[in-house]
mmCIF file of C-alpha atoms in Angstrom:
data_model
loop_
_atom_site.group_PDB
_atom_site.id
_atom_site.type_symbol
_atom_site.label_atom_id
_atom_site.label_comp_id
_atom_site.label_asym_id
_atom_site.label_seq_id
_atom_site.Cartn_x
_atom_site.Cartn_y
_atom_site.Cartn_z
ATOM 1 C CA MET A 1 142.179 165.655 191.007
ATOM 2 C CA SER A 2 141.230 162.009 191.047
ATOM 3 C CA THR A 3 138.028 162.675 189.142
ATOM 4 C CA THR A 4 139.826 164.636 186.489
ATOM 5 C CA SER A 5 142.568 161.727 186.081
ATOM 6 C CA SER A 6 139.900 158.990 186.075
ATOM 7 C CA THR A 7 138.029 161.021 183.359
ATOM 8 C CA MET A 8 141.225 161.418 181.291
ATOM 9 C CA ILE A 9 141.836 157.779 181.668
ATOM 10 C CA ALA A 10 138.446 156.783 180.479
ATOM 11 C CA SER A 11 138.668 159.392 177.753
ATOM 12 C CA GLN A 12 142.154 157.861 176.619
ATOM 13 C CA SER A 13 140.689 154.300 176.816
ATOM 14 C CA SER A 14 137.687 155.190 174.938
ATOM 15 C CA ASN A 15 139.950 156.825 172.277
ATOM 16 C CA ARG A 16 141.975 153.827 172.028
ATOM 17 C CA ASN A 17 138.852 151.615 171.667
ATOM 18 C CA VAL A 18 137.700 153.832 168.763
ATOM 19 C CA VAL A 19 141.099 153.648 166.857
ATOM 20 C CA VAL A 20 141.213 149.660 167.447
ATOM 21 C CA LEU A 21 137.773 149.369 166.292
ATOM 22 C CA THR A 22 138.260 151.723 163.272
ATOM 23 C CA GLY A 23 141.328 149.751 162.445
ATOM 24 C CA ILE A 24 139.638 146.335 162.646
ATOM 25 C CA LEU A 25 136.764 147.811 160.471
ATOM 26 C CA LEU A 26 139.214 149.095 157.904
ATOM 27 C CA LEU A 27 140.970 145.545 157.909
ATOM 28 C CA VAL A 28 137.565 143.841 157.375
ATOM 29 C CA PHE A 29 136.587 146.323 154.580
ATOM 30 C CA ALA A 30 139.962 145.652 152.817
ATOM 31 C CA LEU A 31 139.516 141.818 153.093
ATOM 32 C CA PHE A 32 135.940 142.191 151.739
ATOM 33 C CA ALA A 33 137.294 144.296 148.880
ATOM 34 C CA TRP A 34 139.942 141.817 148.092
ATOM 35 C CA ASN A 35 137.484 138.863 148.265
ATOM 36 C CA ILE A 36 135.115 140.772 145.846
ATOM 37 C CA PHE A 37 137.985 141.260 143.496
ATOM 38 C CA ARG A 38 139.187 137.705 143.485
ATOM 39 C CA VAL A 39 135.472 136.658 142.922
ATOM 40 C CA PHE A 40 135.119 138.792 139.786
ATOM 41 C CA SER A 41 138.697 137.712 138.502
ATOM 42 C CA ASP A 42 137.861 134.009 139.090
ATOM 43 C CA THR A 43 134.500 134.564 137.120
ATOM 44 C CA LYS A 44 136.339 135.972 134.185
ATOM 45 C CA HIS A 45 138.674 133.006 134.260
ATOM 46 C CA ASP A 46 135.992 130.636 134.408
ATOM 47 C CA ALA A 47 134.183 132.185 131.483
ATOM 48 C CA ASP A 48 137.480 132.000 129.609
ATOM 49 C CA TYR A 49 137.881 128.277 130.574
ATOM 50 C CA LEU A 50 134.292 127.706 129.337
ATOM 51 C CA GLU A 51 135.035 129.337 126.177
ATOM 52 C CA ILE A 52 138.166 127.282 125.579
ATOM 53 C CA ILE A 53 136.442 123.979 126.381
ATOM 54 C CA ALA A 54 133.487 124.921 124.081
ATOM 55 C CA ASP A 55 136.144 125.646 121.344
ATOM 56 C CA MET A 56 137.784 122.460 122.002
ATOM 57 C CA ARG A 57 134.612 120.684 121.655
ATOM 58 C CA VAL A 58 133.730 122.126 118.203
ATOM 59 C CA LEU A 59 137.599 121.537 117.082
ATOM 60 C CA SER A 60 137.060 117.900 118.034
ATOM 61 C CA GLN A 61 134.135 117.445 116.021
ATOM 62 C CA GLN A 62 135.772 119.063 113.112
ATOM 63 C CA ILE A 63 138.791 116.861 113.503
ATOM 64 C CA SER A 64 136.555 113.823 113.281
ATOM 65 C CA THR A 65 134.715 115.117 110.212
ATOM 66 C CA HIS A 66 137.898 116.252 108.341
ATOM 67 C CA THR A 67 139.565 112.987 109.215
ATOM 68 C CA ARG A 68 136.703 111.092 107.665
ATOM 69 C CA GLU A 69 136.587 113.132 104.585
ATOM 70 C CA ALA A 70 140.446 112.970 104.282
ATOM 71 C CA THR A 71 140.374 109.233 104.401
ATOM 72 C CA GLN A 72 137.747 109.262 101.869
ATOM 73 C CA GLY A 73 140.251 111.090 99.531
ATOM 74 C CA LYS A 74 138.887 114.665 99.670
ATOM 75 C CA SER A 75 142.021 116.711 99.119
ATOM 76 C CA THR A 76 140.598 119.899 100.825
ATOM 77 C CA ALA A 77 139.958 117.929 103.911
ATOM 78 C CA PHE A 78 143.637 117.392 104.628
ATOM 79 C CA ASP A 79 144.515 121.113 105.085
ATOM 80 C CA GLU A 80 141.460 121.818 107.164
ATOM 81 C CA LEU A 81 142.480 118.774 109.289
ATOM 82 C CA GLU A 82 145.804 120.162 109.789
ATOM 83 C CA ARG A 83 144.537 123.614 110.575
ATOM 84 C CA VAL A 84 141.949 122.134 113.034
ATOM 85 C CA ARG A 85 144.647 120.101 114.740
ATOM 86 C CA LYS A 86 146.953 122.869 115.364
ATOM 87 C CA GLU A 87 144.179 125.004 116.780
ATOM 88 C CA PHE A 88 143.047 122.220 119.121
ATOM 89 C CA GLY A 89 146.676 121.882 120.187
ATOM 90 C CA LYS A 90 147.043 125.760 120.864
ATOM 91 C CA GLN A 91 143.803 125.586 122.996
ATOM 92 C CA TYR A 92 145.005 122.451 124.934
ATOM 93 C CA THR A 93 148.327 124.169 125.784
ATOM 94 C CA ARG A 94 146.446 127.314 126.736
ATOM 95 C CA LEU A 95 144.275 125.263 129.004
ATOM 96 C CA THR A 96 146.912 123.322 130.677
ATOM 97 C CA SER A 97 149.869 125.937 130.656
ATOM 98 C CA GLY A 98 147.839 129.073 130.796
ATOM 99 C CA ASP A 99 149.070 132.547 129.267
ATOM 100 C CA ASP A 100 149.327 136.112 130.227
ATOM 101 C CA ASP A 101 145.745 136.580 130.723
ATOM 102 C CA LEU A 102 144.738 133.019 132.003
ATOM 103 C CA PRO A 103 146.287 130.857 134.797
ATOM 104 C CA ALA A 104 147.011 127.132 133.996
ATOM 105 C CA LEU A 105 144.452 124.603 135.011
ATOM 106 C CA SER A 106 146.924 121.782 135.639
ATOM 107 C CA GLY A 107 146.983 122.530 139.412
ATOM 108 C CA GLU A 108 143.233 122.573 139.629
ATOM 109 C CA LEU A 109 142.302 119.414 137.417
ATOM 110 C CA PRO A 110 145.539 117.412 137.165
ATOM 111 C CA LYS A 111 143.835 114.121 136.647
ATOM 112 C CA GLU A 112 141.339 115.253 134.191
ATOM 113 C CA LEU A 113 143.936 117.062 132.112
ATOM 114 C CA GLU A 114 146.090 114.067 132.213
ATOM 115 C CA GLN A 115 143.277 111.978 130.718
ATOM 116 C CA LEU A 116 142.583 114.574 128.109
ATOM 117 C CA GLY A 117 146.272 114.847 127.331
ATOM 118 C CA GLY A 118 146.413 111.030 126.632
ATOM 119 C CA VAL A 119 143.413 111.137 124.350
ATOM 120 C CA TRP A 120 144.900 114.270 122.577
ATOM 121 C CA LYS A 121 148.283 112.426 122.004
ATOM 122 C CA ARG A 122 146.699 109.712 120.247
ATOM 123 C CA ILE A 123 144.351 111.949 118.127
ATOM 124 C CA ASN A 124 147.233 114.348 117.445
ATOM 125 C CA SER A 125 149.407 111.495 116.230
ATOM 126 C CA SER A 126 146.941 109.694 114.075
ATOM 127 C CA SER A 127 146.012 113.153 112.402
ATOM 128 C CA GLU A 128 149.725 113.804 111.842
ATOM 129 C CA VAL A 129 150.101 110.454 110.115
ATOM 130 C CA ILE A 130 146.839 111.095 107.826
ATOM 131 C CA TYR A 131 148.267 114.425 106.901
ATOM 132 C CA ALA A 132 151.726 113.320 106.189
ATOM 133 C CA ASN A 133 150.351 110.591 103.838
ATOM 134 C CA LYS A 134 148.079 112.867 101.905
ATOM 135 C CA SER A 135 149.460 112.083 98.552
ATOM 136 C CA ARG A 136 149.146 108.311 98.983
ATOM 137 C CA VAL A 137 145.692 108.524 100.376
ATOM 138 C CA ILE A 138 144.420 110.527 97.319
ATOM 139 C CA PHE A 139 146.284 108.226 95.070
ATOM 140 C CA LEU A 140 144.713 105.072 96.719
ATOM 141 C CA HIS A 141 141.209 106.762 96.777
ATOM 142 C CA GLU A 142 141.570 107.483 92.925
ATOM 143 C CA VAL A 143 142.712 104.062 92.113
ATOM 144 C CA ALA A 144 139.599 102.615 94.021
ATOM 145 C CA SER A 145 137.341 105.240 92.178
ATOM 146 C CA THR A 146 138.860 103.985 88.948
ATOM 147 C CA LEU A 147 138.305 100.353 89.780
ATOM 148 C CA SER A 148 134.779 101.000 90.922
ATOM 149 C CA ALA A 149 133.818 102.665 87.733
ATOM 150 C CA SER A 150 135.502 99.809 85.704
ATOM 151 C CA ILE A 151 133.850 96.874 87.694
ATOM 152 C CA PRO A 152 130.562 97.184 85.889
ATOM 153 C CA GLU A 153 132.113 97.268 82.463
ATOM 154 C CA LEU A 154 134.421 94.203 83.544
ATOM 155 C CA GLN A 155 131.382 92.270 84.814
ATOM 156 C CA GLN A 156 129.650 92.948 81.442
ATOM 157 C CA LYS A 157 132.620 91.670 79.356
ATOM 158 C CA TYR A 158 132.837 88.579 81.616
ATOM 159 C CA ASP A 159 129.033 87.962 81.120
ATOM 160 C CA THR A 160 129.601 88.127 77.256
ATOM 161 C CA VAL A 161 132.486 85.727 77.424
ATOM 162 C CA VAL A 162 130.292 83.316 79.448
ATOM 163 C CA ASP A 163 127.511 83.519 77.052
ATOM 164 C CA ALA A 164 129.870 82.877 74.042
ATOM 165 C CA LEU A 165 131.130 79.858 75.789
ATOM 166 C CA ILE A 166 127.619 78.559 76.672
ATOM 167 C CA ASP A 167 126.453 79.184 72.919
ATOM 168 C CA GLY A 168 129.637 77.338 71.805
ATOM 169 C CA GLN A 169 128.542 74.437 73.623
ATOM 170 C CA SER A 170 131.703 74.510 75.804
ATOM 171 C CA SER A 171 131.994 72.121 78.802
ATOM 172 C CA VAL A 172 130.837 73.030 82.148
ATOM 173 C CA GLN A 173 134.437 73.275 83.444
ATOM 174 C CA GLN A 174 135.426 75.701 80.758
ATOM 175 C CA VAL A 175 132.475 77.912 81.557
ATOM 176 C CA ALA A 176 133.347 77.698 85.222
#
């Protein structure tokens, strides 16, 4: 009987070891599957972050271009500047605050986002001022264009007056 009971004890011990090993193997497999899921999920988020950053880079260049054109009096540049400024703001908010599909980056890169936020605040404010003063900028540009066009004619008239004074033998002080 002692042989039978020792065989049964060994059999139970062996079954218990198989169950424990199977449980550990299932746990390892579940952790591996979770890890793979997280890697693919994070890869998708990284691609989305890179796309947002690339869009923001293009938008920042467009802001620069439209700002320059707007300050030169090009009327269509003002509306484009406003559209691009708003789009950049949306992308910045999406990057810092996240949305339904994308977690916020503020916990990952707080210092970098704070620096970007400071620069964005200044650019956004300046762009708003330019857009708000659209009519003034266009008016001043038109006045400057009119003056630029009138200056050659004004110089020609001035030369005619000086020539008349010289021909009339006026004094140097009068000519000056």
